[in-house]
Amino acid sequence: MDTLDKRSKIESEITKLTDEENEAKTTGEFDDIPPPPNGIYKNIKELTALIKEFVQLHGYAIVTKRTVTGKSVTYKSDRGGNPEQNQRKGDTCPPPRVTRLINCPFSALAYFHTKVGHWKFKVKNPNHNHNHTLEPAAHTANRRLTKELYEEMKKLGNAGLKPSAILEELKKTHPDKSILATLSTIYTARKKAQQELLQGISPILHLSRTLAGSDFTAATKFDDNGELKV
């Protein structure tokens, strides 16, 4: 399936989901979506991976709501919350008309059991106020790159590969993983990586430093105040 067909399928699934939810809100009937089973895990990485795999197979997605490093992680549905809650104080712009946030009540908690040295997962609220999806990539949370894939993406980008080639290479080198990222995902990740690279430095100064450490010959000009000339 090519990129256009895949994007069309995702958009179709989102439209279908919205129509079904509008009907469900009228009747008050939603799919019976199973919650992840409560359980015990060796570490938080294993716990998160298995729980996200479970919810993906059952047509929904979860995201991290709050983390206390080494102690606990609170999860919520990727459709939990609403745009008004996410607005910054003093922001006068109206919330977006189209949003996936519909105050889904699902929530779960993972916490570290100090005495026995393992992580315990427990569903706090198993309910949803929406139907499940047939296309996992319809959820933004499922399209995000893992930390490992993000680091690989940065290396491939620094090597000069274009976003389409980066995405193709990631899928090629990880055939065992279900990578749902799209071109938009890679573009967004590349932008984030570039912002991290700048770390508050102006783009011009960053370019100057990059050229100085390369094989290119570059001359930097300053004004009378010692500022870089644009």
PDB file of C-alpha atoms in Angstrom:
ATOM      1  CA  MET A   1       0.000   0.000   0.000  1.00  0.00           C
ATOM      2  CA  ASP A   2       1.507   3.369  -1.009  1.00  0.00           C
ATOM      3  CA  THR A   3       1.560   6.506   1.154  1.00  0.00           C
ATOM      4  CA  LEU A   4      -1.510   8.141  -0.429  1.00  0.00           C
ATOM      5  CA  ASP A   5      -3.622   5.003  -0.075  1.00  0.00           C
ATOM      6  CA  LYS A   6      -2.533   4.583   3.535  1.00  0.00           C
ATOM      7  CA  ARG A   7      -3.321   8.229   4.359  1.00  0.00           C
ATOM      8  CA  SER A   8      -6.715   7.917   2.673  1.00  0.00           C
ATOM      9  CA  LYS A   9      -7.470   4.787   4.696  1.00  0.00           C
ATOM     10  CA  ILE A  10      -6.561   6.522   7.956  1.00  0.00           C
ATOM     11  CA  GLU A  11      -8.688   9.588   7.131  1.00  0.00           C
ATOM     12  CA  SER A  12     -11.583   7.307   6.163  1.00  0.00           C
ATOM     13  CA  GLU A  13     -11.290   5.464   9.471  1.00  0.00           C
ATOM     14  CA  ILE A  14     -11.274   8.735  11.435  1.00  0.00           C
ATOM     15  CA  THR A  15     -14.380   9.967   9.563  1.00  0.00           C
ATOM     16  CA  LYS A  16     -16.125   6.650  10.146  1.00  0.00           C
ATOM     17  CA  LEU A  17     -15.213   6.749  13.816  1.00  0.00           C
ATOM     18  CA  THR A  18     -16.607  10.274  14.198  1.00  0.00           C
ATOM     19  CA  ASP A  19     -19.907   9.286  12.547  1.00  0.00           C
ATOM     20  CA  GLU A  20     -20.213   6.216  14.779  1.00  0.00           C
ATOM     21  CA  GLU A  21     -19.502   8.282  17.886  1.00  0.00           C
ATOM     22  CA  ASN A  22     -22.135  10.867  16.992  1.00  0.00           C
ATOM     23  CA  GLU A  23     -24.656   8.040  16.676  1.00  0.00           C
ATOM     24  CA  ALA A  24     -23.421   6.411  19.882  1.00  0.00           C
ATOM     25  CA  LYS A  25     -23.748   9.675  21.816  1.00  0.00           C
ATOM     26  CA  THR A  26     -27.390   9.816  20.764  1.00  0.00           C
ATOM     27  CA  THR A  27     -28.160   6.238  21.813  1.00  0.00           C
ATOM     28  CA  GLY A  28     -25.680   6.077  24.692  1.00  0.00           C
ATOM     29  CA  GLU A  29     -24.242   2.830  23.332  1.00  0.00           C
ATOM     30  CA  PHE A  30     -20.520   2.246  22.811  1.00  0.00           C
ATOM     31  CA  ASP A  31     -18.385  -0.761  21.980  1.00  0.00           C
ATOM     32  CA  ASP A  32     -17.445  -3.106  24.792  1.00  0.00           C
ATOM     33  CA  ILE A  33     -13.718  -2.315  24.773  1.00  0.00           C
ATOM     34  CA  PRO A  34     -11.671  -4.646  27.000  1.00  0.00           C
ATOM     35  CA  PRO A  35      -9.186  -3.033  29.412  1.00  0.00           C
ATOM     36  CA  PRO A  36      -5.608  -4.311  29.707  1.00  0.00           C
ATOM     37  CA  PRO A  37      -5.275  -7.015  32.373  1.00  0.00           C
ATOM     38  CA  ASN A  38      -3.803  -6.048  35.725  1.00  0.00           C
ATOM     39  CA  GLY A  39      -0.388  -7.595  36.178  1.00  0.00           C
ATOM     40  CA  ILE A  40       3.176  -7.582  37.453  1.00  0.00           C
ATOM     41  CA  TYR A  41       6.180  -6.673  35.283  1.00  0.00           C
ATOM     42  CA  LYS A  42       9.970  -6.678  35.638  1.00  0.00           C
ATOM     43  CA  ASN A  43      10.414  -3.064  34.553  1.00  0.00           C
ATOM     44  CA  ILE A  44       8.446  -0.084  33.289  1.00  0.00           C
ATOM     45  CA  LYS A  45       9.744  -0.451  29.729  1.00  0.00           C
ATOM     46  CA  GLU A  46       8.366  -3.988  29.425  1.00  0.00           C
ATOM     47  CA  LEU A  47       5.107  -2.963  31.096  1.00  0.00           C
ATOM     48  CA  THR A  48       4.489  -0.006  28.793  1.00  0.00           C
ATOM     49  CA  ALA A  49       5.360  -1.956  25.638  1.00  0.00           C
ATOM     50  CA  LEU A  50       3.013  -4.864  26.440  1.00  0.00           C
ATOM     51  CA  ILE A  51       0.143  -2.659  27.598  1.00  0.00           C
ATOM     52  CA  LYS A  52       0.358  -0.462  24.498  1.00  0.00           C
ATOM     53  CA  GLU A  53       0.469  -3.565  22.303  1.00  0.00           C
ATOM     54  CA  PHE A  54      -2.703  -4.850  24.002  1.00  0.00           C
ATOM     55  CA  VAL A  55      -4.691  -1.633  23.591  1.00  0.00           C
ATOM     56  CA  GLN A  56      -3.546  -1.250  19.989  1.00  0.00           C
ATOM     57  CA  LEU A  57      -4.865  -4.725  19.167  1.00  0.00           C
ATOM     58  CA  HIS A  58      -8.212  -3.749  20.688  1.00  0.00           C
ATOM     59  CA  GLY A  59      -8.652  -0.518  18.749  1.00  0.00           C
ATOM     60  CA  TYR A  60      -7.651   2.242  21.123  1.00  0.00           C
ATOM     61  CA  ALA A  61      -4.539   3.980  22.441  1.00  0.00           C
ATOM     62  CA  ILE A  62      -3.165   5.247  25.730  1.00  0.00           C
ATOM     63  CA  VAL A  63      -0.668   7.978  26.578  1.00  0.00           C
ATOM     64  CA  THR A  64       1.290   8.961  29.664  1.00  0.00           C
ATOM     65  CA  LYS A  65      -0.529  11.533  31.776  1.00  0.00           C
ATOM     66  CA  ARG A  66       1.971  11.883  34.604  1.00  0.00           C
ATOM     67  CA  THR A  67       5.300  10.317  35.600  1.00  0.00           C
ATOM     68  CA  VAL A  68       7.137  10.181  38.908  1.00  0.00           C
ATOM     69  CA  THR A  69      10.517   8.817  37.840  1.00  0.00           C
ATOM     70  CA  GLY A  70      11.216   5.400  39.302  1.00  0.00           C
ATOM     71  CA  LYS A  71       7.979   5.368  41.289  1.00  0.00           C
ATOM     72  CA  SER A  72       4.817   5.601  39.207  1.00  0.00           C
ATOM     73  CA  VAL A  73       3.293   6.284  35.789  1.00  0.00           C
ATOM     74  CA  THR A  74      -0.312   7.361  35.247  1.00  0.00           C
ATOM     75  CA  TYR A  75      -1.902   6.521  31.885  1.00  0.00           C
ATOM     76  CA  LYS A  76      -4.989   7.903  30.193  1.00  0.00           C
ATOM     77  CA  SER A  77      -6.808   7.369  26.910  1.00  0.00           C
ATOM     78  CA  ASP A  78      -5.414   9.397  24.020  1.00  0.00           C
ATOM     79  CA  ARG A  79      -8.936  10.802  23.847  1.00  0.00           C
ATOM     80  CA  GLY A  80      -9.002  11.890  27.467  1.00  0.00           C
ATOM     81  CA  GLY A  81      -9.224  15.572  28.391  1.00  0.00           C
ATOM     82  CA  ASN A  82     -10.591  18.446  26.319  1.00  0.00           C
ATOM     83  CA  PRO A  83      -9.098  21.390  24.381  1.00  0.00           C
ATOM     84  CA  GLU A  84     -10.287  23.969  26.931  1.00  0.00           C
ATOM     85  CA  GLN A  85      -8.263  22.280  29.687  1.00  0.00           C
ATOM     86  CA  ASN A  86      -5.170  22.363  27.483  1.00  0.00           C
ATOM     87  CA  GLN A  87      -5.391  26.108  26.828  1.00  0.00           C
ATOM     88  CA  ARG A  88      -2.783  28.295  28.475  1.00  0.00           C
ATOM     89  CA  LYS A  89      -3.920  30.821  31.037  1.00  0.00           C
ATOM     90  CA  GLY A  90      -4.792  34.088  29.347  1.00  0.00           C
ATOM     91  CA  ASP A  91      -5.072  32.503  25.887  1.00  0.00           C
ATOM     92  CA  THR A  92      -8.027  34.186  24.178  1.00  0.00           C
ATOM     93  CA  CYS A  93      -8.014  31.977  21.086  1.00  0.00           C
ATOM     94  CA  PRO A  94     -11.070  29.692  20.868  1.00  0.00           C
ATOM     95  CA  PRO A  95     -10.401  25.935  21.170  1.00  0.00           C
ATOM     96  CA  PRO A  96     -10.265  23.981  17.884  1.00  0.00           C
ATOM     97  CA  ARG A  97     -13.605  22.862  16.501  1.00  0.00           C
ATOM     98  CA  VAL A  98     -12.268  19.480  15.415  1.00  0.00           C
ATOM     99  CA  THR A  99     -10.505  17.508  18.129  1.00  0.00           C
ATOM    100  CA  ARG A 100     -10.013  13.931  19.229  1.00  0.00           C
ATOM    101  CA  LEU A 101     -10.189  14.924  22.907  1.00  0.00           C
ATOM    102  CA  ILE A 102     -13.625  13.969  24.227  1.00  0.00           C
ATOM    103  CA  ASN A 103     -13.000  13.460  27.956  1.00  0.00           C
ATOM    104  CA  CYS A 104     -12.645   9.687  27.728  1.00  0.00           C
ATOM    105  CA  PRO A 105     -12.599   8.521  31.385  1.00  0.00           C
ATOM    106  CA  PHE A 106     -10.237   5.540  30.949  1.00  0.00           C
ATOM    107  CA  SER A 107      -7.260   5.637  33.306  1.00  0.00           C
ATOM    108  CA  ALA A 108      -4.637   3.247  34.664  1.00  0.00           C
ATOM    109  CA  LEU A 109      -1.677   3.311  37.019  1.00  0.00           C
ATOM    110  CA  ALA A 110       1.694   1.589  37.114  1.00  0.00           C
ATOM    111  CA  TYR A 111       3.747   1.799  40.289  1.00  0.00           C
ATOM    112  CA  PHE A 112       6.973   0.318  41.594  1.00  0.00           C
ATOM    113  CA  HIS A 113       6.553  -2.181  44.431  1.00  0.00           C
ATOM    114  CA  THR A 114       9.672  -1.472  46.488  1.00  0.00           C
ATOM    115  CA  LYS A 115       9.575  -4.556  48.745  1.00  0.00           C
ATOM    116  CA  VAL A 116       9.481  -7.097  45.914  1.00  0.00           C
ATOM    117  CA  GLY A 117      11.263  -4.991  43.277  1.00  0.00           C
ATOM    118  CA  HIS A 118       8.746  -5.124  40.445  1.00  0.00           C
ATOM    119  CA  TRP A 119       6.202  -2.904  38.690  1.00  0.00           C
ATOM    120  CA  LYS A 120       2.483  -3.437  39.144  1.00  0.00           C
ATOM    121  CA  PHE A 121      -0.150  -2.347  36.616  1.00  0.00           C
ATOM    122  CA  LYS A 122      -3.718  -1.609  37.637  1.00  0.00           C
ATOM    123  CA  VAL A 123      -6.668  -0.221  35.667  1.00  0.00           C
ATOM    124  CA  LYS A 124      -8.409   2.529  37.662  1.00  0.00           C
ATOM    125  CA  ASN A 125     -11.279   3.259  35.259  1.00  0.00           C
ATOM    126  CA  PRO A 126     -11.911   0.739  32.418  1.00  0.00           C
ATOM    127  CA  ASN A 127     -14.684   2.744  30.741  1.00  0.00           C
ATOM    128  CA  HIS A 128     -14.616   4.568  27.389  1.00  0.00           C
ATOM    129  CA  ASN A 129     -17.027   7.051  25.794  1.00  0.00           C
ATOM    130  CA  HIS A 130     -16.123   6.171  22.198  1.00  0.00           C
ATOM    131  CA  ASN A 131     -15.945   3.156  19.900  1.00  0.00           C
ATOM    132  CA  HIS A 132     -12.811   1.249  18.961  1.00  0.00           C
ATOM    133  CA  THR A 133     -10.911   1.869  15.703  1.00  0.00           C
ATOM    134  CA  LEU A 134      -9.997  -0.643  13.021  1.00  0.00           C
ATOM    135  CA  GLU A 135      -6.932   1.289  11.839  1.00  0.00           C
ATOM    136  CA  PRO A 136      -4.243   1.616  14.585  1.00  0.00           C
ATOM    137  CA  ALA A 137      -2.520   4.445  12.688  1.00  0.00           C
ATOM    138  CA  ALA A 138      -5.645   6.580  13.152  1.00  0.00           C
ATOM    139  CA  HIS A 139      -4.276   7.283  16.642  1.00  0.00           C
ATOM    140  CA  THR A 140      -1.478   9.846  16.863  1.00  0.00           C
ATOM    141  CA  ALA A 141      -0.079   8.028  19.900  1.00  0.00           C
ATOM    142  CA  ASN A 142       0.447   4.881  17.823  1.00  0.00           C
ATOM    143  CA  ARG A 143       2.311   6.798  15.119  1.00  0.00           C
ATOM    144  CA  ARG A 144       4.929   8.238  17.467  1.00  0.00           C
ATOM    145  CA  LEU A 145       8.486   6.942  17.369  1.00  0.00           C
ATOM    146  CA  THR A 146       9.888   5.110  20.374  1.00  0.00           C
ATOM    147  CA  LYS A 147      13.010   6.583  22.006  1.00  0.00           C
ATOM    148  CA  GLU A 148      15.181   4.041  20.206  1.00  0.00           C
ATOM    149  CA  LEU A 149      13.630   4.749  16.796  1.00  0.00           C
ATOM    150  CA  TYR A 150      13.826   8.499  17.452  1.00  0.00           C
ATOM    151  CA  GLU A 151      17.583   8.262  18.032  1.00  0.00           C
ATOM    152  CA  GLU A 152      17.982   6.211  14.846  1.00  0.00           C
ATOM    153  CA  MET A 153      15.896   8.773  12.968  1.00  0.00           C
ATOM    154  CA  LYS A 154      18.281  11.535  14.105  1.00  0.00           C
ATOM    155  CA  LYS A 155      21.332   9.605  12.909  1.00  0.00           C
ATOM    156  CA  LEU A 156      19.738   8.905   9.520  1.00  0.00           C
ATOM    157  CA  GLY A 157      18.710  12.547   9.190  1.00  0.00           C
ATOM    158  CA  ASN A 158      22.204  13.737  10.067  1.00  0.00           C
ATOM    159  CA  ALA A 159      23.530  11.372   7.403  1.00  0.00           C
ATOM    160  CA  GLY A 160      21.540  13.325   4.819  1.00  0.00           C
ATOM    161  CA  LEU A 161      18.571  11.017   4.252  1.00  0.00           C
ATOM    162  CA  LYS A 162      15.237  12.591   3.362  1.00  0.00           C
ATOM    163  CA  PRO A 163      12.168  11.871   5.545  1.00  0.00           C
ATOM    164  CA  SER A 164      10.752   9.342   3.057  1.00  0.00           C
ATOM    165  CA  ALA A 165      14.069   7.470   2.987  1.00  0.00           C
ATOM    166  CA  ILE A 166      14.323   7.625   6.789  1.00  0.00           C
ATOM    167  CA  LEU A 167      10.888   6.056   7.195  1.00  0.00           C
ATOM    168  CA  GLU A 168      11.679   3.358   4.652  1.00  0.00           C
ATOM    169  CA  GLU A 169      15.002   2.556   6.353  1.00  0.00           C
ATOM    170  CA  LEU A 170      13.423   2.310   9.814  1.00  0.00           C
ATOM    171  CA  LYS A 171      10.829  -0.169   8.581  1.00  0.00           C
ATOM    172  CA  LYS A 172      13.471  -2.095   6.651  1.00  0.00           C
ATOM    173  CA  THR A 173      15.853  -2.469   9.595  1.00  0.00           C
ATOM    174  CA  HIS A 174      13.073  -3.311  12.064  1.00  0.00           C
ATOM    175  CA  PRO A 175      10.797  -5.809  10.276  1.00  0.00           C
ATOM    176  CA  ASP A 176       9.828  -7.290  13.653  1.00  0.00           C
ATOM    177  CA  LYS A 177       8.307  -4.025  14.862  1.00  0.00           C
ATOM    178  CA  SER A 178       4.949  -2.580  13.898  1.00  0.00           C
ATOM    179  CA  ILE A 179       6.052   0.910  12.880  1.00  0.00           C
ATOM    180  CA  LEU A 180       2.945   3.003  12.186  1.00  0.00           C
ATOM    181  CA  ALA A 181       4.807   6.281  11.708  1.00  0.00           C
ATOM    182  CA  THR A 182       3.949   8.351   8.629  1.00  0.00           C
ATOM    183  CA  LEU A 183       5.922  10.963   6.693  1.00  0.00           C
ATOM    184  CA  SER A 184       4.285  13.611   8.867  1.00  0.00           C
ATOM    185  CA  THR A 185       5.652  11.791  11.926  1.00  0.00           C
ATOM    186  CA  ILE A 186       9.194  11.932  10.543  1.00  0.00           C
ATOM    187  CA  TYR A 187       8.928  15.612   9.579  1.00  0.00           C
ATOM    188  CA  THR A 188       7.702  16.472  13.088  1.00  0.00           C
ATOM    189  CA  ALA A 189      10.454  14.382  14.698  1.00  0.00           C
ATOM    190  CA  ARG A 190      13.120  15.996  12.508  1.00  0.00           C
ATOM    191  CA  LYS A 191      11.898  19.451  13.511  1.00  0.00           C
ATOM    192  CA  LYS A 192      12.092  18.459  17.183  1.00  0.00           C
ATOM    193  CA  ALA A 193      15.613  17.066  16.696  1.00  0.00           C
ATOM    194  CA  GLN A 194      16.756  20.295  15.048  1.00  0.00           C
ATOM    195  CA  GLN A 195      15.350  22.345  17.931  1.00  0.00           C
ATOM    196  CA  GLU A 196      17.200  20.116  20.402  1.00  0.00           C
ATOM    197  CA  LEU A 197      20.389  20.597  18.422  1.00  0.00           C
ATOM    198  CA  LEU A 198      20.123  24.391  18.569  1.00  0.00           C
ATOM    199  CA  GLN A 199      19.579  24.415  22.356  1.00  0.00           C
ATOM    200  CA  GLY A 200      18.813  28.128  22.424  1.00  0.00           C
ATOM    201  CA  ILE A 201      21.547  29.039  19.925  1.00  0.00           C
ATOM    202  CA  SER A 202      20.483  31.203  16.992  1.00  0.00           C
ATOM    203  CA  PRO A 203      20.300  29.347  13.649  1.00  0.00           C
ATOM    204  CA  ILE A 204      22.982  31.664  12.184  1.00  0.00           C
ATOM    205  CA  LEU A 205      25.444  30.973  15.011  1.00  0.00           C
ATOM    206  CA  HIS A 206      24.731  27.253  14.770  1.00  0.00           C
ATOM    207  CA  LEU A 207      25.403  27.338  11.017  1.00  0.00           C
ATOM    208  CA  SER A 208      28.628  29.241  11.609  1.00  0.00           C
ATOM    209  CA  ARG A 209      29.854  26.648  14.114  1.00  0.00           C
ATOM    210  CA  THR A 210      28.850  23.771  11.841  1.00  0.00           C
ATOM    211  CA  LEU A 211      30.751  25.236   8.887  1.00  0.00           C
ATOM    212  CA  ALA A 212      33.784  25.916  11.079  1.00  0.00           C
ATOM    213  CA  GLY A 213      33.969  22.243  11.959  1.00  0.00           C
ATOM    214  CA  SER A 214      33.570  21.046   8.372  1.00  0.00           C
ATOM    215  CA  ASP A 215      35.754  20.936   5.272  1.00  0.00           C
ATOM    216  CA  PHE A 216      34.082  24.073   3.921  1.00  0.00           C
ATOM    217  CA  THR A 217      35.890  27.395   3.961  1.00  0.00           C
ATOM    218  CA  ALA A 218      33.801  29.989   5.754  1.00  0.00           C
ATOM    219  CA  ALA A 219      34.397  33.567   6.894  1.00  0.00           C
ATOM    220  CA  THR A 220      32.328  34.992   9.737  1.00  0.00           C
ATOM    221  CA  LYS A 221      31.741  38.752   9.793  1.00  0.00           C
ATOM    222  CA  PHE A 222      30.924  40.766  12.899  1.00  0.00           C
ATOM    223  CA  ASP A 223      29.648  44.317  13.298  1.00  0.00           C
ATOM    224  CA  ASP A 224      31.204  47.015  15.516  1.00  0.00           C
ATOM    225  CA  ASN A 225      29.385  45.604  18.554  1.00  0.00           C
ATOM    226  CA  GLY A 226      30.797  42.130  18.041  1.00  0.00           C
ATOM    227  CA  GLU A 227      27.483  40.733  16.816  1.00  0.00           C
ATOM    228  CA  LEU A 228      27.227  38.365  13.881  1.00  0.00           C
ATOM    229  CA  LYS A 229      26.204  40.109  10.669  1.00  0.00           C
ATOM    230  CA  VAL A 230      23.068  38.725   9.019  1.00  0.00           C
TER     231      VAL A 230
END
